[in-house]
Amino acid sequence: MEFSFNGLFKNLKSLVNAKRSFLGVDIGSSTVKIVQIRKEEERAILETYGEIALGPYGNMKIGQSVKLPVDTMAQVIKDVMKEANAKANAARVSIPLKSSFVKMINLPINQEKNIADIVTLEARRHIPVPISEVTLDWWVLPTPEKEDKKKQEKASVEVLLVAIHNDVIAEYKNIMATAGLSASGFEIETFSLIRSGIGRGSQTIAILDIGATTSKMIIVDFGVLKSSILISKGSQDLTMALSQSLGVDFSKAEEVKREIGLSDLPEHQEISSVIEPVLDYIFHEAAIFLRDFQNKYGRTAGKLIISGGGSLLNGLSAYAVKKLTIEVERSDPFSKTEHPAFLSGVLKGVGTNFSVATGLALGEM
Ligand SMILES: Nc1ncnc2c1ncn2[C@@H]1O[C@H](COP(=O)(O)OP(=O)(O)OP(=O)(O)O)[C@@H](O)[C@H]1O
Ligand SMILES: [Mg+2]
C-alpha cells in the first residue's frame, strides 16, 4: 500500500495535451498529492490525480510526517507523476499555512490611493520577521453593503495581509526545478481550499483541513477569506496516541485508525476513548475560532466543510456535528471538474484528500 494512486485515466493518455494541462502539487507533511487538469475554453477537465506517502522515502512509515531533502522531494514528485501518468510541465504549488503569515488588519483609511505605502508600513508592525526577508501580498477586502455605513463612519478598510518567507519560496522553487517542472505559481494552501471547496456567492462557510501534523481552519465570507487559524494537532497525533496506549507500533496503530476509527461498538470502546481526546483538542480550538468570528462580525458560519486525509476517519462527520453543532459536509473538489459521469461516485469518495491540489490546478485556469 505504498502508493495510492488512480490509474483509471491512463487510457485517456492520447487525449492529453501537455501544453494546456496544469498540475496542482500539494506537498503535505506526510503525503504529496497531485491533480492534473486540462483547460478547454472555460471547462476544467480532470485528467488524472495521485497521492504518495512520504514516510517510506525517509525511513518512516506510511502516515508519518517526514522532512525530506530537496532531491528526495523532487524524486517523490516524479514518482507520483509517473504513477498517475501525469504529463503536464507547468505546476502550481502549495505553501503550508505554517510557513506563512496571514492576518486581517484594519487600516484607518477609506481611499485606495496611497494604500500600498500604508500597508507596507503597517506590515512591519504585524509581521514578526524583517520585511526584507518575506514576499508580501495584500488585498483590500470588499465591504458587504450592510456594513458600509458603519465602515465609512470608522473610515477604515479591511486588508488581508499575507507574507511568505523568501527561503521557503526558494526551497519550493528548487524542488520543482529539480523535478523538471516549471512552477507557474505558489499559493498558501488555505486559498486553494477556497477555490475547490466553495461556490461563488456562498455566504459564511468554514473549512477544516485535517492533515497529518496540523489542522487548518478558515472562515470564508462570500468567497473571501476572513480569518484563518493553524491548529497544532493532526491525524498523526491519533496514530501516536493509539500506538502508545494500545502498545502497538506505528503501522499497526495507523491500520487500526483507518479501519476502525470512531466506532460505537462496545468492543471498540478503548479505541474511541484514545481517539476522542485528540479530536476534542482540535474541535475545541475550532469552536473558539467560530465563536470569535461570530463575536467580531455578528455572523455565524452556516456550514463546515471538512477536508484532508484526517477527515476520512470513520465517524468524523457525525462527531464534528456533535461537538460544533453545525452542518458538516465533506469537500468534493472534483465536482468542480468535468469527468466521465460513471466515475462520479468513485471520485466523490476519494476527492476530499485532493482539495488543495485541485484548487491549485483550478487556479491556473
Ligand atoms: N481512511 C483514513 N482514516 C483516517 N485517517 C486517514 C485515512 N486516510 C488517511 N488518513 C490520515 O490522513 C493523514 C494524511 O492526510 P493529508 O494527506 O491531508 O496530510 P498532509 O497534507 O500530509 O499533512 P499536513 O497538512 O499536516 O501537512 C495521515 O495522518 C493519515 O493517517
Ligand atoms: Mg495537507
Short mmCIF file of C-alpha atoms and ligand atoms in Angstrom, two decimals:
data_model
loop_
_atom_site.label_atom_id
_atom_site.label_comp_id
_atom_site.label_asym_id
_atom_site.label_seq_id
_atom_site.Cartn_x
_atom_site.Cartn_y
_atom_site.Cartn_z
CA MET A 1 0.00 0.00 0.00
CA GLU A 2 2.92 2.27 -0.54
CA PHE A 3 1.33 4.12 -3.40
CA SER A 4 -2.28 5.04 -3.58
CA PHE A 5 -3.00 6.49 -6.95
CA ASN A 6 -5.67 6.08 -9.50
CA GLY A 7 -4.96 4.66 -12.89
CA LEU A 8 -8.48 5.00 -14.25
CA PHE A 9 -7.42 7.76 -16.57
CA LYS A 10 -4.40 6.05 -18.02
CA ASN A 11 -6.23 5.09 -21.17
CA LEU A 12 -7.05 8.69 -21.87
CA LYS A 13 -3.34 9.31 -22.35
CA SER A 14 -3.67 10.05 -26.05
CA LEU A 15 -6.08 12.86 -25.31
CA VAL A 16 -3.65 14.67 -23.07
CA ASN A 17 -2.30 17.86 -24.50
CA ALA A 18 0.59 18.60 -22.17
CA LYS A 19 0.68 22.26 -23.11
CA ARG A 20 -2.78 23.03 -21.81
CA SER A 21 -2.60 20.66 -18.88
CA PHE A 22 -1.88 22.08 -15.47
CA LEU A 23 -0.72 20.36 -12.37
CA GLY A 24 -1.59 21.22 -8.78
CA VAL A 25 1.06 19.93 -6.36
CA ASP A 26 0.19 19.78 -2.66
CA ILE A 27 3.29 18.97 -0.65
CA GLY A 28 1.98 17.93 2.75
CA SER A 29 3.96 16.82 5.79
CA SER A 30 3.10 13.16 5.23
CA THR A 31 1.95 12.88 1.60
CA VAL A 32 2.25 14.58 -1.78
CA LYS A 33 -0.96 14.93 -3.75
CA ILE A 34 -1.18 15.94 -7.41
CA VAL A 35 -4.12 16.78 -9.65
CA GLN A 36 -3.84 17.40 -13.39
CA ILE A 37 -6.50 19.44 -15.13
CA ARG A 38 -6.82 20.35 -18.79
CA LYS A 39 -8.30 23.61 -19.82
CA GLU A 40 -10.70 23.61 -22.74
CA GLU A 41 -12.21 27.04 -23.18
CA GLU A 42 -13.95 27.60 -19.85
CA ARG A 43 -14.07 23.93 -18.94
CA ALA A 44 -11.77 22.24 -16.44
CA ILE A 45 -11.31 18.61 -17.36
CA LEU A 46 -9.90 16.28 -14.75
CA GLU A 47 -7.16 14.25 -16.38
CA THR A 48 -5.53 12.42 -13.54
CA TYR A 49 -4.62 12.57 -9.87
CA GLY A 50 -2.36 10.72 -7.48
CA GLU A 51 -1.06 10.54 -3.96
CA ILE A 52 2.10 9.15 -2.46
CA ALA A 53 3.19 8.69 1.15
CA LEU A 54 6.45 10.43 2.14
CA GLY A 55 7.29 8.19 5.11
CA PRO A 56 8.96 5.36 3.13
CA TYR A 57 11.32 7.89 1.45
CA GLY A 58 12.75 8.85 4.84
CA ASN A 59 12.85 5.53 6.69
CA MET A 60 9.50 6.25 8.27
CA LYS A 61 6.10 4.62 8.00
CA ILE A 62 3.10 5.48 5.82
CA GLY A 63 1.13 8.21 7.59
CA GLN A 64 4.20 9.55 9.39
CA SER A 65 5.40 13.06 8.70
CA VAL A 66 8.94 13.50 7.49
CA LYS A 67 11.10 16.37 6.31
CA LEU A 68 12.87 15.29 3.11
CA PRO A 69 15.82 16.93 1.36
CA VAL A 70 15.14 18.78 -1.92
CA ASP A 71 16.44 15.97 -4.15
CA THR A 72 14.30 13.32 -2.49
CA MET A 73 11.22 15.51 -2.56
CA ALA A 74 11.76 16.11 -6.27
CA GLN A 75 12.01 12.33 -6.76
CA VAL A 76 8.73 11.88 -4.87
CA ILE A 77 7.02 14.29 -7.28
CA LYS A 78 8.48 12.49 -10.29
CA ASP A 79 7.31 9.14 -8.87
CA VAL A 80 3.77 10.23 -8.17
CA MET A 81 3.54 11.83 -11.63
CA LYS A 82 4.72 8.61 -13.20
CA GLU A 83 2.25 6.51 -11.25
CA ALA A 84 -0.61 8.81 -12.21
CA ASN A 85 0.68 9.22 -15.77
CA ALA A 86 0.68 12.98 -15.35
CA LYS A 87 2.46 14.74 -18.21
CA ALA A 88 1.97 18.45 -17.53
CA ASN A 89 5.14 20.50 -17.34
CA ALA A 90 3.76 23.53 -15.52
CA ALA A 91 2.63 23.33 -11.93
CA ARG A 92 1.21 25.44 -9.15
CA VAL A 93 2.45 24.53 -5.71
CA SER A 94 1.02 24.94 -2.23
CA ILE A 95 2.84 26.66 0.60
CA PRO A 96 1.93 25.34 4.06
CA LEU A 97 -0.01 27.72 6.27
CA LYS A 98 2.57 27.03 8.98
CA SER A 99 5.29 28.60 6.81
CA SER A 100 3.18 31.67 6.11
CA PHE A 101 1.77 34.65 7.83
CA VAL A 102 -1.87 35.54 7.17
CA LYS A 103 -3.59 38.33 9.02
CA MET A 104 -6.58 40.55 8.62
CA ILE A 105 -5.76 44.12 9.56
CA ASN A 106 -7.92 47.21 9.77
CA LEU A 107 -6.42 50.33 8.25
CA PRO A 108 -7.73 53.75 9.13
CA ILE A 109 -8.27 54.94 5.58
CA ASN A 110 -11.07 54.92 3.07
CA GLN A 111 -9.21 55.84 -0.08
CA GLU A 112 -7.21 53.34 -2.02
CA LYS A 113 -4.77 55.94 -3.36
CA ASN A 114 -1.81 55.57 -1.04
CA ILE A 115 -2.85 52.24 0.39
CA ALA A 116 0.25 50.41 -0.87
CA ASP A 117 2.53 52.65 1.20
CA ILE A 118 0.35 52.38 4.25
CA VAL A 119 0.09 48.58 4.02
CA THR A 120 3.86 48.17 3.68
CA LEU A 121 4.38 50.40 6.67
CA GLU A 122 1.75 48.59 8.73
CA ALA A 123 3.11 45.20 7.71
CA ARG A 124 6.28 45.97 9.65
CA ARG A 125 4.25 46.13 12.83
CA HIS A 126 2.34 42.91 12.20
CA ILE A 127 4.87 40.58 10.63
CA PRO A 128 7.28 39.03 13.11
CA VAL A 129 10.30 38.92 10.76
CA PRO A 130 12.08 41.65 8.77
CA ILE A 131 10.04 42.73 5.74
CA SER A 132 13.09 42.30 3.52
CA GLU A 133 13.02 38.56 4.26
CA VAL A 134 9.47 37.98 3.10
CA THR A 135 7.35 38.23 -0.01
CA LEU A 136 4.41 40.38 0.84
CA ASP A 137 0.96 40.41 -0.71
CA TRP A 138 -2.31 42.02 0.30
CA TRP A 139 -5.90 42.53 -0.76
CA VAL A 140 -8.33 45.22 0.23
CA LEU A 141 -11.48 43.29 1.09
CA PRO A 142 -14.83 44.28 -0.31
CA THR A 143 -17.13 45.73 2.32
CA PRO A 144 -20.52 44.00 2.36
CA GLU A 145 -23.34 46.50 1.85
CA LYS A 146 -24.89 46.20 5.26
CA GLU A 147 -21.55 47.07 6.84
CA ASP A 148 -20.99 50.05 4.57
CA LYS A 149 -22.34 52.71 6.82
CA LYS A 150 -20.53 51.52 9.90
CA LYS A 151 -17.25 51.23 7.97
CA GLN A 152 -17.44 54.68 6.45
CA GLU A 153 -18.01 56.20 9.84
CA LYS A 154 -14.88 54.49 11.08
CA ALA A 155 -13.10 55.41 7.83
CA SER A 156 -11.25 52.11 7.77
CA VAL A 157 -10.76 49.29 5.35
CA GLU A 158 -10.12 45.63 5.98
CA VAL A 159 -6.93 44.37 4.41
CA LEU A 160 -5.83 40.77 4.15
CA LEU A 161 -2.09 40.67 4.64
CA VAL A 162 -0.07 37.68 3.50
CA ALA A 163 3.65 37.06 3.86
CA ILE A 164 5.79 34.07 2.95
CA HIS A 165 9.40 33.75 3.94
CA ASN A 166 11.68 34.05 0.89
CA ASP A 167 13.67 30.97 1.98
CA VAL A 168 10.50 28.90 1.84
CA ILE A 169 9.68 30.03 -1.70
CA ALA A 170 13.29 29.42 -2.76
CA GLU A 171 13.15 25.86 -1.41
CA TYR A 172 9.90 25.07 -3.22
CA LYS A 173 11.25 26.56 -6.47
CA ASN A 174 14.29 24.38 -6.08
CA ILE A 175 12.18 21.24 -5.55
CA MET A 176 10.09 21.95 -8.64
CA ALA A 177 13.10 22.76 -10.83
CA THR A 178 14.82 19.55 -9.69
CA ALA A 179 11.66 17.63 -10.57
CA GLY A 180 11.85 19.18 -14.06
CA LEU A 181 8.70 21.25 -13.67
CA SER A 182 8.19 24.93 -14.21
CA ALA A 183 6.47 26.44 -11.20
CA SER A 184 3.95 28.91 -12.53
CA GLY A 185 2.76 29.96 -9.11
CA PHE A 186 2.76 29.41 -5.38
CA GLU A 187 -0.24 29.70 -3.13
CA ILE A 188 -0.85 29.26 0.57
CA GLU A 189 -2.81 26.03 0.94
CA THR A 190 -5.86 27.64 2.54
CA PHE A 191 -6.50 29.78 -0.56
CA SER A 192 -6.53 26.66 -2.73
CA LEU A 193 -9.12 25.13 -0.38
CA ILE A 194 -11.45 28.04 -1.03
CA ARG A 195 -11.22 27.67 -4.80
CA SER A 196 -12.03 23.94 -4.76
CA GLY A 197 -14.44 23.93 -1.85
CA ILE A 198 -16.76 26.86 -2.13
CA GLY A 199 -19.17 28.10 -4.75
CA ARG A 200 -19.39 31.75 -5.75
CA GLY A 201 -21.71 33.82 -3.63
CA SER A 202 -21.77 31.31 -0.79
CA GLN A 203 -22.35 33.11 2.46
CA THR A 204 -20.38 32.38 5.60
CA ILE A 205 -18.72 28.97 5.43
CA ALA A 206 -15.97 27.35 7.49
CA ILE A 207 -13.45 24.85 6.12
CA LEU A 208 -11.42 22.49 8.31
CA ASP A 209 -8.49 20.65 6.74
CA ILE A 210 -7.19 17.87 8.98
CA GLY A 211 -3.70 16.98 7.81
CA ALA A 212 -1.13 14.68 9.40
CA THR A 213 0.66 17.17 11.66
CA THR A 214 -1.61 20.20 11.69
CA SER A 215 -5.21 21.17 11.06
CA LYS A 216 -6.08 24.35 9.22
CA MET A 217 -9.32 26.18 9.65
CA ILE A 218 -10.65 29.16 7.75
CA ILE A 219 -13.85 31.16 7.56
CA VAL A 220 -14.88 32.46 4.18
CA ASP A 221 -17.48 35.14 3.63
CA PHE A 222 -18.97 35.49 0.13
CA GLY A 223 -15.95 33.64 -1.26
CA VAL A 224 -13.38 35.83 0.51
CA LEU A 225 -11.10 34.61 3.28
CA LYS A 226 -11.92 36.39 6.52
CA SER A 227 -9.98 34.51 9.13
CA SER A 228 -7.66 31.53 9.46
CA ILE A 229 -6.02 29.50 12.21
CA LEU A 230 -3.44 26.79 12.44
CA ILE A 231 -4.22 24.05 14.97
CA SER A 232 -1.15 22.21 16.14
CA LYS A 233 -2.62 18.72 16.03
CA GLY A 234 -3.49 16.44 13.13
CA SER A 235 -4.34 12.86 12.29
CA GLN A 236 -0.81 11.61 13.02
CA ASP A 237 -1.46 12.50 16.66
CA LEU A 238 -4.33 9.98 16.67
CA THR A 239 -1.98 7.26 15.43
CA MET A 240 0.67 8.15 18.02
CA ALA A 241 -1.89 8.12 20.83
CA LEU A 242 -3.21 4.73 19.65
CA SER A 243 0.30 3.33 19.34
CA GLN A 244 1.13 4.39 22.87
CA SER A 245 -2.00 3.25 24.64
CA LEU A 246 -2.52 0.00 22.75
CA GLY A 247 1.19 -0.82 22.96
CA VAL A 248 1.49 -1.44 19.20
CA ASP A 249 3.89 0.00 16.60
CA PHE A 250 3.01 3.00 14.41
CA SER A 251 1.97 0.92 11.39
CA LYS A 252 -0.42 -1.23 13.39
CA ALA A 253 -1.89 1.85 15.06
CA GLU A 254 -2.31 3.51 11.64
CA GLU A 255 -4.18 0.43 10.45
CA VAL A 256 -6.48 0.46 13.49
CA LYS A 257 -7.16 4.16 12.96
CA ARG A 258 -8.05 3.75 9.29
CA GLU A 259 -10.06 0.55 9.70
CA ILE A 260 -11.97 1.25 12.87
CA GLY A 261 -11.79 4.96 13.57
CA LEU A 262 -14.60 6.27 15.73
CA SER A 263 -16.91 3.35 16.33
CA ASP A 264 -19.94 2.93 18.60
CA LEU A 265 -19.41 -0.78 19.01
CA PRO A 266 -18.70 -1.81 22.63
CA GLU A 267 -15.60 -3.79 21.56
CA HIS A 268 -14.13 -0.59 20.09
CA GLN A 269 -14.70 1.47 23.21
CA GLU A 270 -11.00 1.53 24.08
CA ILE A 271 -10.05 2.85 20.63
CA SER A 272 -12.63 5.63 20.75
CA SER A 273 -11.50 6.61 24.22
CA VAL A 274 -7.97 7.19 22.86
CA ILE A 275 -9.01 8.98 19.66
CA GLU A 276 -11.62 11.29 21.16
CA PRO A 277 -9.40 13.43 23.43
CA VAL A 278 -7.10 14.26 20.48
CA LEU A 279 -10.08 15.18 18.29
CA ASP A 280 -11.53 17.16 21.18
CA TYR A 281 -8.40 19.33 21.21
CA ILE A 282 -8.92 20.12 17.51
CA PHE A 283 -12.66 20.73 17.90
CA HIS A 284 -12.15 22.86 20.98
CA GLU A 285 -9.85 25.17 19.00
CA ALA A 286 -12.36 25.10 16.15
CA ALA A 287 -15.22 26.08 18.47
CA ILE A 288 -13.26 29.03 19.87
CA PHE A 289 -12.42 30.16 16.33
CA LEU A 290 -16.09 30.02 15.27
CA ARG A 291 -17.17 31.87 18.40
CA ASP A 292 -14.54 34.61 17.95
CA PHE A 293 -15.67 35.12 14.37
CA GLN A 294 -19.27 35.48 15.48
CA ASN A 295 -18.30 38.00 18.16
CA LYS A 296 -16.30 40.06 15.70
CA TYR A 297 -18.61 40.05 12.68
CA GLY A 298 -22.03 39.20 14.12
CA ARG A 299 -22.44 36.35 11.65
CA THR A 300 -22.23 32.60 12.10
CA ALA A 301 -20.72 30.08 9.74
CA GLY A 302 -23.68 28.16 8.34
CA LYS A 303 -21.72 25.10 7.34
CA LEU A 304 -18.40 23.36 7.98
CA ILE A 305 -16.64 21.68 5.07
CA ILE A 306 -14.11 19.06 6.14
CA SER A 307 -11.14 18.02 4.04
CA GLY A 308 -7.69 16.46 4.24
CA GLY A 309 -6.70 12.86 4.90
CA GLY A 310 -7.65 13.16 8.56
CA SER A 311 -11.25 13.87 7.61
CA LEU A 312 -11.52 10.35 6.17
CA LEU A 313 -11.67 8.94 9.71
CA ASN A 314 -14.79 6.78 10.17
CA GLY A 315 -17.42 8.65 12.13
CA LEU A 316 -15.67 12.02 11.94
CA SER A 317 -18.54 13.97 10.33
CA ALA A 318 -21.05 12.87 12.97
CA TYR A 319 -18.54 13.65 15.73
CA ALA A 320 -17.96 17.15 14.32
CA VAL A 321 -21.72 17.79 14.20
CA LYS A 322 -21.99 16.72 17.84
CA LYS A 323 -19.07 18.86 19.01
CA LEU A 324 -19.69 22.02 16.97
CA THR A 325 -23.46 21.87 16.39
CA ILE A 326 -23.01 22.89 12.78
CA GLU A 327 -23.94 21.30 9.46
CA VAL A 328 -20.94 19.29 8.25
CA GLU A 329 -20.13 18.36 4.67
CA ARG A 330 -17.17 16.55 3.16
CA SER A 331 -15.38 18.56 0.48
CA ASP A 332 -15.89 17.31 -3.07
CA PRO A 333 -13.31 19.19 -5.15
CA PHE A 334 -13.66 17.01 -8.23
CA SER A 335 -17.24 18.25 -8.58
CA LYS A 336 -15.62 21.45 -9.90
CA THR A 337 -14.14 19.48 -12.76
CA GLU A 338 -15.52 17.54 -15.69
CA HIS A 339 -15.01 13.82 -15.79
CA PRO A 340 -16.84 10.80 -17.15
CA ALA A 341 -20.18 10.55 -15.33
CA PHE A 342 -19.65 6.94 -14.34
CA LEU A 343 -16.67 7.98 -12.21
CA SER A 344 -18.60 10.50 -10.11
CA GLY A 345 -19.25 8.03 -7.30
CA VAL A 346 -15.61 6.93 -7.06
CA LEU A 347 -14.33 10.49 -7.22
CA LYS A 348 -16.67 11.75 -4.53
CA GLY A 349 -15.23 9.16 -2.17
CA VAL A 350 -11.56 9.95 -2.77
CA GLY A 351 -11.75 13.63 -3.67
CA THR A 352 -11.64 15.05 -0.15
CA ASN A 353 -7.93 14.43 0.07
CA PHE A 354 -7.25 16.37 -3.14
CA SER A 355 -8.92 19.63 -2.15
CA VAL A 356 -5.71 21.66 -2.04
CA ALA A 357 -4.20 20.11 -5.19
CA THR A 358 -7.43 20.62 -7.17
CA GLY A 359 -7.72 24.23 -6.02
CA LEU A 360 -4.13 24.84 -7.15
CA ALA A 361 -4.73 23.40 -10.60
CA LEU A 362 -8.01 25.29 -10.99
CA GLY A 363 -6.16 28.49 -10.15
CA GLU A 364 -4.23 28.20 -13.39
CA MET A 365 -7.40 28.37 -15.46
N1 LIG B 1 -9.05 6.42 5.90
C1 LIG B 1 -8.43 7.16 6.80
N2 LIG B 1 -8.89 7.25 8.07
C2 LIG B 1 -8.26 8.01 8.98
N3 LIG B 1 -7.16 8.74 8.73
C3 LIG B 1 -6.65 8.68 7.49
C4 LIG B 1 -7.27 7.91 6.46
N4 LIG B 1 -6.52 8.08 5.33
C5 LIG B 1 -5.52 8.91 5.62
N5 LIG B 1 -5.59 9.28 6.92
C6 LIG B 1 -4.67 10.15 7.66
O1 LIG B 1 -4.58 11.39 6.99
C7 LIG B 1 -3.30 11.97 7.25
C8 LIG B 1 -2.75 12.49 5.94
O2 LIG B 1 -3.60 13.48 5.45
P1 LIG B 1 -3.08 14.58 4.44
O3 LIG B 1 -2.52 13.91 3.25
O4 LIG B 1 -4.17 15.55 4.26
O5 LIG B 1 -1.91 15.21 5.33
P2 LIG B 1 -0.70 16.13 4.89
O6 LIG B 1 -1.19 17.09 3.88
O7 LIG B 1 0.47 15.28 4.53
O8 LIG B 1 -0.37 16.82 6.28
P3 LIG B 1 -0.33 18.37 6.68
O9 LIG B 1 -1.50 19.02 6.01
O10 LIG B 1 -0.44 18.36 8.18
O11 LIG B 1 0.99 18.86 6.21
C9 LIG B 1 -2.44 10.90 7.85
O12 LIG B 1 -2.27 11.17 9.23
C10 LIG B 1 -3.26 9.63 7.64
O13 LIG B 1 -3.08 8.71 8.68
MG MG B 2 -2.11 18.98 3.97
#
